[in-house]
Structures are given as structure tokens and as C-alpha cells.
PDB file of C-alpha atoms in Angstrom:
ATOM      1  CA  MET A   1     -83.808-109.672  61.607  1.00 60.00           C
ATOM      2  CA  SER A   2     -82.432-106.151  61.240  1.00 79.00           C
ATOM      3  CA  SER A   3     -85.128-104.853  63.559  1.00 85.00           C
ATOM      4  CA  ALA A   4     -84.044-107.353  66.209  1.00 84.00           C
ATOM      5  CA  MET A   5     -80.452-106.182  65.863  1.00 87.00           C
ATOM      6  CA  SER A   6     -81.605-102.612  66.109  1.00 87.00           C
ATOM      7  CA  ALA A   7     -83.582-103.360  69.224  1.00 87.00           C
ATOM      8  CA  GLY A   8     -80.593-105.195  70.743  1.00 88.00           C
ATOM      9  CA  ARG A   9     -78.284-102.306  69.997  1.00 90.00           C
ATOM     10  CA  LYS A  10     -80.756 -99.861  71.513  1.00 89.00           C
ATOM     11  CA  ALA A  11     -81.096-101.975  74.652  1.00 90.00           C
ATOM     12  CA  ASP A  12     -77.290-102.209  74.946  1.00 89.00           C
ATOM     13  CA  GLY A  13     -76.990 -98.434  74.532  1.00 89.00           C
ATOM     14  CA  ASP A  14     -79.641 -97.888  77.225  1.00 90.00           C
ATOM     15  CA  ARG A  15     -77.842-100.216  79.645  1.00 93.00           C
ATOM     16  CA  ARG A  16     -74.535 -98.374  79.070  1.00 92.00           C
ATOM     17  CA  ARG A  17     -76.242 -95.032  79.566  1.00 91.00           C
ATOM     18  CA  GLN A  18     -77.684 -96.253  82.877  1.00 93.00           C
ATOM     19  CA  ARG A  19     -74.232 -97.462  83.987  1.00 93.00           C
ATOM     20  CA  VAL A  20     -72.741 -94.028  83.159  1.00 92.00           C
ATOM     21  CA  VAL A  21     -75.458 -92.225  85.167  1.00 92.00           C
ATOM     22  CA  LYS A  22     -74.933 -94.612  88.107  1.00 93.00           C
ATOM     23  CA  ALA A  23     -71.146 -94.106  87.934  1.00 92.00           C
ATOM     24  CA  ILE A  24     -71.587 -90.296  88.006  1.00 90.00           C
ATOM     25  CA  THR A  25     -73.969 -90.521  90.965  1.00 90.00           C
ATOM     26  CA  ALA A  26     -71.700 -92.899  92.870  1.00 91.00           C
ATOM     27  CA  ALA A  27     -68.602 -90.738  92.287  1.00 88.00           C
ATOM     28  CA  ALA A  28     -70.477 -87.620  93.404  1.00 86.00           C
ATOM     29  CA  GLN A  29     -71.691 -89.353  96.583  1.00 87.00           C
ATOM     30  CA  LYS A  30     -68.217 -90.629  97.417  1.00 87.00           C
ATOM     31  CA  GLY A  31     -66.758 -87.184  96.838  1.00 82.00           C
ATOM     32  CA  SER A  32     -64.127 -88.599  94.504  1.00 82.00           C
ATOM     33  CA  ARG A  33     -62.700 -86.668  91.593  1.00 85.00           C
ATOM     34  CA  ILE A  34     -64.899 -86.840  88.516  1.00 88.00           C
ATOM     35  CA  THR A  35     -63.305 -87.014  85.054  1.00 90.00           C
ATOM     36  CA  VAL A  36     -64.454 -88.320  81.692  1.00 90.00           C
ATOM     37  CA  SER A  37     -61.862 -91.117  81.791  1.00 91.00           C
ATOM     38  CA  GLY A  38     -62.732 -92.071  85.374  1.00 91.00           C
ATOM     39  CA  ILE A  39     -66.469 -92.252  84.713  1.00 91.00           C
ATOM     40  CA  ALA A  40     -65.942 -94.239  81.500  1.00 92.00           C
ATOM     41  CA  ARG A  41     -63.710 -96.695  83.353  1.00 93.00           C
ATOM     42  CA  GLN A  42     -66.163 -97.009  86.271  1.00 92.00           C
ATOM     43  CA  ALA A  43     -69.137 -97.530  83.907  1.00 91.00           C
ATOM     44  CA  GLY A  44     -67.252-100.017  81.745  1.00 93.00           C
ATOM     45  CA  VAL A  45     -67.664 -97.995  78.556  1.00 93.00           C
ATOM     46  CA  ASP A  46     -65.248 -96.400  76.153  1.00 91.00           C
ATOM     47  CA  ARG A  47     -64.623 -92.628  76.396  1.00 90.00           C
ATOM     48  CA  THR A  48     -65.821 -92.266  72.809  1.00 92.00           C
ATOM     49  CA  PHE A  49     -69.238 -93.456  74.004  1.00 91.00           C
ATOM     50  CA  LEU A  50     -69.419 -90.381  76.246  1.00 88.00           C
ATOM     51  CA  TYR A  51     -68.240 -88.085  73.466  1.00 90.00           C
ATOM     52  CA  ARG A  52     -70.843 -89.515  71.078  1.00 91.00           C
ATOM     53  CA  HIS A  53     -73.608 -88.908  73.634  1.00 89.00           C
ATOM     54  CA  ARG A  54     -73.367 -85.200  74.369  1.00 89.00           C
ATOM     55  CA  ASP A  55     -76.013 -85.321  77.065  1.00 88.00           C
ATOM     56  CA  LEU A  56     -73.929 -87.799  79.083  1.00 87.00           C
ATOM     57  CA  LEU A  57     -70.786 -85.722  78.512  1.00 88.00           C
ATOM     58  CA  ALA A  58     -72.649 -82.649  79.780  1.00 88.00           C
ATOM     59  CA  LEU A  59     -73.642 -84.597  82.919  1.00 87.00           C
ATOM     60  CA  VAL A  60     -69.992 -85.540  83.529  1.00 88.00           C
ATOM     61  CA  HIS A  61     -68.840 -81.947  83.091  1.00 86.00           C
ATOM     62  CA  ALA A  62     -71.600 -80.649  85.365  1.00 85.00           C
ATOM     63  CA  ALA A  63     -70.623 -83.192  88.019  1.00 85.00           C
ATOM     64  CA  GLU A  64     -66.966 -82.092  87.665  1.00 83.00           C
ATOM     65  CA  LEU A  65     -67.978 -78.535  88.561  1.00 80.00           C
ATOM     66  CA  GLU A  66     -70.153 -79.465  91.525  1.00 75.00           C
ATOM     67  CA  PRO A  67     -68.376 -79.532  94.868  1.00 64.00           C
ATOM     68  CA  PRO A  68     -68.378 -82.933  96.562  1.00 61.00           C
ATOM     69  CA  GLU A  69     -71.257 -83.554  98.941  1.00 58.00           C
ATOM     70  CA  GLN A  70     -70.316 -83.390 102.619  1.00 55.00           C
ATOM     71  CA  ASP A  71     -71.538 -85.738 105.271  1.00 53.00           C
ATOM     72  CA  PRO A  72     -73.618 -83.587 107.674  1.00 51.00           C
ATOM     73  CA  SER A  73     -72.337 -85.567 110.662  1.00 54.00           C
ATOM     74  CA  SER A  74     -68.703 -84.719 109.825  1.00 51.00           C
ATOM     75  CA  GLY A  75     -69.223 -81.082 110.905  1.00 49.00           C
ATOM     76  CA  ALA A  76     -67.590 -79.673 107.769  1.00 48.00           C
ATOM     77  CA  SER A  77     -69.591 -77.020 105.984  1.00 51.00           C
ATOM     78  CA  ALA A  78     -70.456 -77.537 102.365  1.00 53.00           C
ATOM     79  CA  VAL A  79     -69.067 -75.039  99.916  1.00 60.00           C
ATOM     80  CA  SER A  80     -71.734 -73.768  97.596  1.00 68.00           C
ATOM     81  CA  ARG A  81     -71.151 -73.101  93.946  1.00 69.00           C
ATOM     82  CA  ALA A  82     -71.906 -69.339  94.025  1.00 72.00           C
ATOM     83  CA  PRO A  83     -68.911 -68.295  96.153  1.00 79.00           C
ATOM     84  CA  LEU A  84     -66.610 -70.434  94.039  1.00 80.00           C
ATOM     85  CA  GLN A  85     -67.918 -68.779  90.891  1.00 78.00           C
ATOM     86  CA  ALA A  86     -67.487 -65.351  92.473  1.00 81.00           C
ATOM     87  CA  ASP A  87     -63.900 -66.242  93.424  1.00 85.00           C
ATOM     88  CA  LEU A  88     -63.270 -67.433  89.890  1.00 86.00           C
ATOM     89  CA  ALA A  89     -64.703 -64.227  88.402  1.00 86.00           C
ATOM     90  CA  ASN A  90     -62.582 -62.138  90.778  1.00 90.00           C
ATOM     91  CA  ALA A  91     -59.480 -64.120  89.880  1.00 91.00           C
ATOM     92  CA  GLN A  92     -60.173 -63.678  86.174  1.00 91.00           C
ATOM     93  CA  ALA A  93     -60.703 -59.924  86.589  1.00 90.00           C
ATOM     94  CA  ARG A  94     -57.477 -59.668  88.583  1.00 93.00           C
ATOM     95  CA  THR A  95     -55.666 -61.605  85.857  1.00 94.00           C
ATOM     96  CA  VAL A  96     -56.934 -59.144  83.249  1.00 93.00           C
ATOM     97  CA  ARG A  97     -55.808 -56.171  85.394  1.00 95.00           C
ATOM     98  CA  LEU A  98     -52.408 -57.707  86.032  1.00 96.00           C
ATOM     99  CA  SER A  99     -51.951 -58.502  82.338  1.00 96.00           C
ATOM    100  CA  ALA A 100     -52.723 -54.880  81.450  1.00 95.00           C
ATOM    101  CA  ARG A 101     -50.281 -53.651  84.107  1.00 96.00           C
ATOM    102  CA  ILE A 102     -47.583 -56.002  82.811  1.00 96.00           C
ATOM    103  CA  ARG A 103     -48.065 -54.688  79.256  1.00 96.00           C
ATOM    104  CA  GLN A 104     -47.862 -51.106  80.565  1.00 96.00           C
ATOM    105  CA  LEU A 105     -44.650 -51.845  82.475  1.00 96.00           C
ATOM    106  CA  GLU A 106     -43.151 -53.640  79.482  1.00 96.00           C
ATOM    107  CA  ARG A 107     -43.827 -50.593  77.261  1.00 96.00           C
ATOM    108  CA  ARG A 108     -42.289 -48.291  79.876  1.00 96.00           C
ATOM    109  CA  LEU A 109     -39.241 -50.539  80.223  1.00 96.00           C
ATOM    110  CA  CYS A 110     -38.807 -50.635  76.444  1.00 95.00           C
ATOM    111  CA  GLN A 111     -38.945 -46.837  76.289  1.00 94.00           C
ATOM    112  CA  GLU A 112     -36.426 -46.450  79.111  1.00 94.00           C
ATOM    113  CA  LEU A 113     -34.044 -48.991  77.597  1.00 92.00           C
ATOM    114  CA  GLY A 114     -34.405 -47.368  74.183  1.00 89.00           C
ATOM    115  CA  GLU A 115     -33.657 -43.915  75.559  1.00 86.00           C
ATOM    116  CA  GLN A 116     -30.676 -45.239  77.499  1.00 87.00           C
ATOM    117  CA  ALA A 117     -29.276 -46.966  74.408  1.00 87.00           C
ATOM    118  CA  TRP A 118     -29.862 -43.790  72.389  1.00 82.00           C
ATOM    119  CA  ARG A 119     -27.973 -41.666  74.940  1.00 79.00           C
ATOM    120  CA  GLU A 120     -25.117 -44.161  75.225  1.00 82.00           C
ATOM    121  CA  SER A 121     -24.760 -44.381  71.445  1.00 82.00           C
ATOM    122  CA  GLY A 122     -24.028 -40.657  71.228  1.00 73.00           C
ATOM    123  CA  LEU A 123     -26.629 -40.205  68.532  1.00 75.00           C
ATOM    124  CA  GLY A 124     -29.197 -38.587  70.794  1.00 64.00           C
ATOM    125  CA  ALA A 125     -29.409 -35.115  72.191  1.00 62.00           C
ATOM    126  CA  PRO A 126     -26.966 -34.340  75.010  1.00 62.00           C
ATOM    127  CA  THR A 127     -28.385 -34.800  78.471  1.00 64.00           C
ATOM    128  CA  ASP A 128     -27.712 -31.235  79.686  1.00 78.00           C
ATOM    129  CA  ILE A 129     -29.660 -29.150  77.175  1.00 81.00           C
ATOM    130  CA  GLU A 130     -30.052 -26.252  79.626  1.00 81.00           C
ATOM    131  CA  GLU A 131     -26.273 -25.865  79.928  1.00 85.00           C
ATOM    132  CA  LEU A 132     -25.994 -25.872  76.155  1.00 85.00           C
ATOM    133  CA  GLN A 133     -28.711 -23.214  75.927  1.00 88.00           C
ATOM    134  CA  ARG A 134     -26.807 -21.029  78.405  1.00 90.00           C
ATOM    135  CA  THR A 135     -23.607 -21.488  76.391  1.00 91.00           C
ATOM    136  CA  ILE A 136     -25.405 -20.529  73.190  1.00 92.00           C
ATOM    137  CA  THR A 137     -26.816 -17.400  74.845  1.00 94.00           C
ATOM    138  CA  ARG A 138     -23.348 -16.448  76.147  1.00 95.00           C
ATOM    139  CA  LEU A 139     -21.792 -16.970  72.729  1.00 95.00           C
ATOM    140  CA  GLU A 140     -24.510 -14.975  70.979  1.00 95.00           C
ATOM    141  CA  GLN A 141     -23.987 -12.114  73.465  1.00 95.00           C
ATOM    142  CA  ARG A 142     -20.208 -12.286  72.909  1.00 95.00           C
ATOM    143  CA  ASN A 143     -20.821 -12.199  69.159  1.00 95.00           C
ATOM    144  CA  VAL A 144     -22.902  -9.012  69.529  1.00 94.00           C
ATOM    145  CA  GLU A 145     -20.159  -7.424  71.666  1.00 96.00           C
ATOM    146  CA  LEU A 146     -17.463  -8.338  69.152  1.00 95.00           C
ATOM    147  CA  THR A 147     -19.575  -7.005  66.281  1.00 95.00           C
ATOM    148  CA  GLU A 148     -19.992  -3.695  68.127  1.00 95.00           C
ATOM    149  CA  ALA A 149     -16.243  -3.561  68.852  1.00 94.00           C
ATOM    150  CA  LEU A 150     -15.528  -4.253  65.192  1.00 94.00           C
ATOM    151  CA  GLU A 151     -17.841  -1.412  64.148  1.00 94.00           C
ATOM    152  CA  GLU A 152     -16.093   0.936  66.592  1.00 94.00           C
ATOM    153  CA  SER A 153     -12.695  -0.167  65.254  1.00 94.00           C
ATOM    154  CA  LYS A 154     -13.893   0.458  61.692  1.00 94.00           C
ATOM    155  CA  ALA A 155     -15.083   3.941  62.703  1.00 92.00           C
ATOM    156  CA  ASP A 156     -11.735   4.646  64.451  1.00 93.00           C
ATOM    157  CA  LEU A 157      -9.845   3.386  61.405  1.00 93.00           C
ATOM    158  CA  LYS A 158     -11.918   5.576  59.129  1.00 94.00           C
ATOM    159  CA  ALA A 159     -11.258   8.593  61.371  1.00 92.00           C
ATOM    160  CA  ALA A 160      -7.523   7.767  61.491  1.00 93.00           C
ATOM    161  CA  ARG A 161      -7.360   7.489  57.695  1.00 93.00           C
ATOM    162  CA  GLU A 162      -9.149  10.813  57.351  1.00 93.00           C
ATOM    163  CA  ALA A 163      -6.714  12.435  59.799  1.00 90.00           C
ATOM    164  CA  ASN A 164      -3.813  10.861  57.930  1.00 92.00           C
ATOM    165  CA  ARG A 165      -5.100  12.297  54.668  1.00 90.00           C
ATOM    166  CA  GLU A 166      -5.450  15.693  56.290  1.00 90.00           C
ATOM    167  CA  LEU A 167      -1.860  15.553  57.490  1.00 89.00           C
ATOM    168  CA  THR A 168      -0.387  14.160  54.309  1.00 90.00           C
ATOM    169  CA  ARG A 169      -2.208  16.544  51.990  1.00 87.00           C
ATOM    170  CA  PRO A 170      -0.072  19.618  52.902  1.00 86.00           C
ATOM    171  CA  LEU A 171       3.045  17.508  52.601  1.00 84.00           C
ATOM    172  CA  ASN A 172       1.991  16.251  49.256  1.00 84.00           C
ATOM    173  CA  GLN A 173       1.174  19.773  48.079  1.00 84.00           C
ATOM    174  CA  ARG A 174       4.608  21.055  49.230  1.00 81.00           C
ATOM    175  CA  GLY A 175       6.277  18.216  47.385  1.00 75.00           C
ATOM    176  CA  ASP A 176       4.307  19.072  44.258  1.00 72.00           C
ATOM    177  CA  ARG A 177       5.473  22.693  44.368  1.00 73.00           C
ATOM    178  CA  ASN A 178       9.077  21.620  44.645  1.00 72.00           C
ATOM    179  CA  GLN A 179       8.718  19.497  41.590  1.00 70.00           C
ATOM    180  CA  ASP A 180       7.166  22.394  39.587  1.00 66.00           C
ATOM    181  CA  ALA A 181      10.102  24.803  40.311  1.00 61.00           C
ATOM    182  CA  PRO A 182      12.985  25.102  37.740  1.00 61.00           C
ATOM    183  CA  ALA A 183      15.952  22.886  38.278  1.00 57.00           C
ATOM    184  CA  GLY A 184      18.315  25.716  39.259  1.00 56.00           C
ATOM    185  CA  SER A 185      16.160  27.409  41.816  1.00 54.00           C
ATOM    186  CA  LYS A 186      15.131  25.784  45.017  1.00 53.00           C
ATOM    187  CA  ALA A 187      12.208  26.962  46.897  1.00 49.00           C
ATOM    188  CA  GLY A 188      12.856  27.370  50.441  1.00 45.00           C
TER     189      GLY A 188
END
């Protein structure tokens, strides 16, 4: 009895498979949209039946990718699969290029915004570094000039002190002689 049940189940499975194949063929001939749910509904089977039978699922997916057949008398030209695949490949390549460009622009924008925030915060280097360099050079030159003037002033001061000593020495010596003389006699 189990072999009879097995045979019945197999026959039922074969009939369902045939209905699925017929539904795919009919949908392709009509040019209607092919989906797993639509084919399952048209064949009178559950979607899980298609998912359990991978070969049938592959047929459904292949039929989804095929362009609908055109009636030759309608005058419309059939679109072959190769140009569609080429268009798809081109679109995917363009998407990759555009994604890379977007990432590049995002990095650049982040850098610009970061630099702007840094400048506005006052923590960064001033914007006019050349002007600051010129100011530093001017101040260094002024420092050298003032150092030279200070050295000249020191030399003049030294010379003035020496001249002062020269002038005060005879006066000091005269004062010393007056102090050495006896109290009653004045040198004159």
C-alpha cells in the first residue's frame, strides 16, 4: 500500500510540474509579467512547491529575464537579451564610478568644513601667514638695528666716562694737595 501512495504522490507531483511549465509558457507567449507568485497562482500550486523544486524555480527566473515575445505582424522589433545585459553592465559600472566620485566629494567636503571650523575657532594658524612672516622679518631687522644702536651708546658712554675721569682726575689731585697742606697755610 505504501508503494501505491508513493506512486500517487509522484503522479501528483508530475502533474503539478507540467502545470507549472505550461503556466510559464503561456505567460511568456502572452507577454505578461512573470513572477513566482503569478506562476504559482496560474498553475494552481503553492509557492513553496516552486521553492522545493529548484529546477522549476530556475525556469521561472529565466522566464522573468527573457523579454516578452513580440508578434511579428505588429511591426515592433524584438529586444534581444544581449543589449539589455550590456545596458545593465554599463549602468552598474556608472553606478560604481558615481559612488567613488561621491565618496571623493564627501571627503573633500569634510576637509573643507573641518578647515573652516578650525579657522573660525581661532585655534588654527592665521590665514595671512605671509603678512606675519613679513612682520617677523621687519621686527628682527629692527631688533638688529636697536642692538647696534645700544652697542654704539655703550661705546659712547664708555668714552664719556673715560673723558670724565680724565677731567676729574686733575681736580681730584688738586683737592688732595689742599688737604695735605698745614691748616694755617693755604696753597694758592
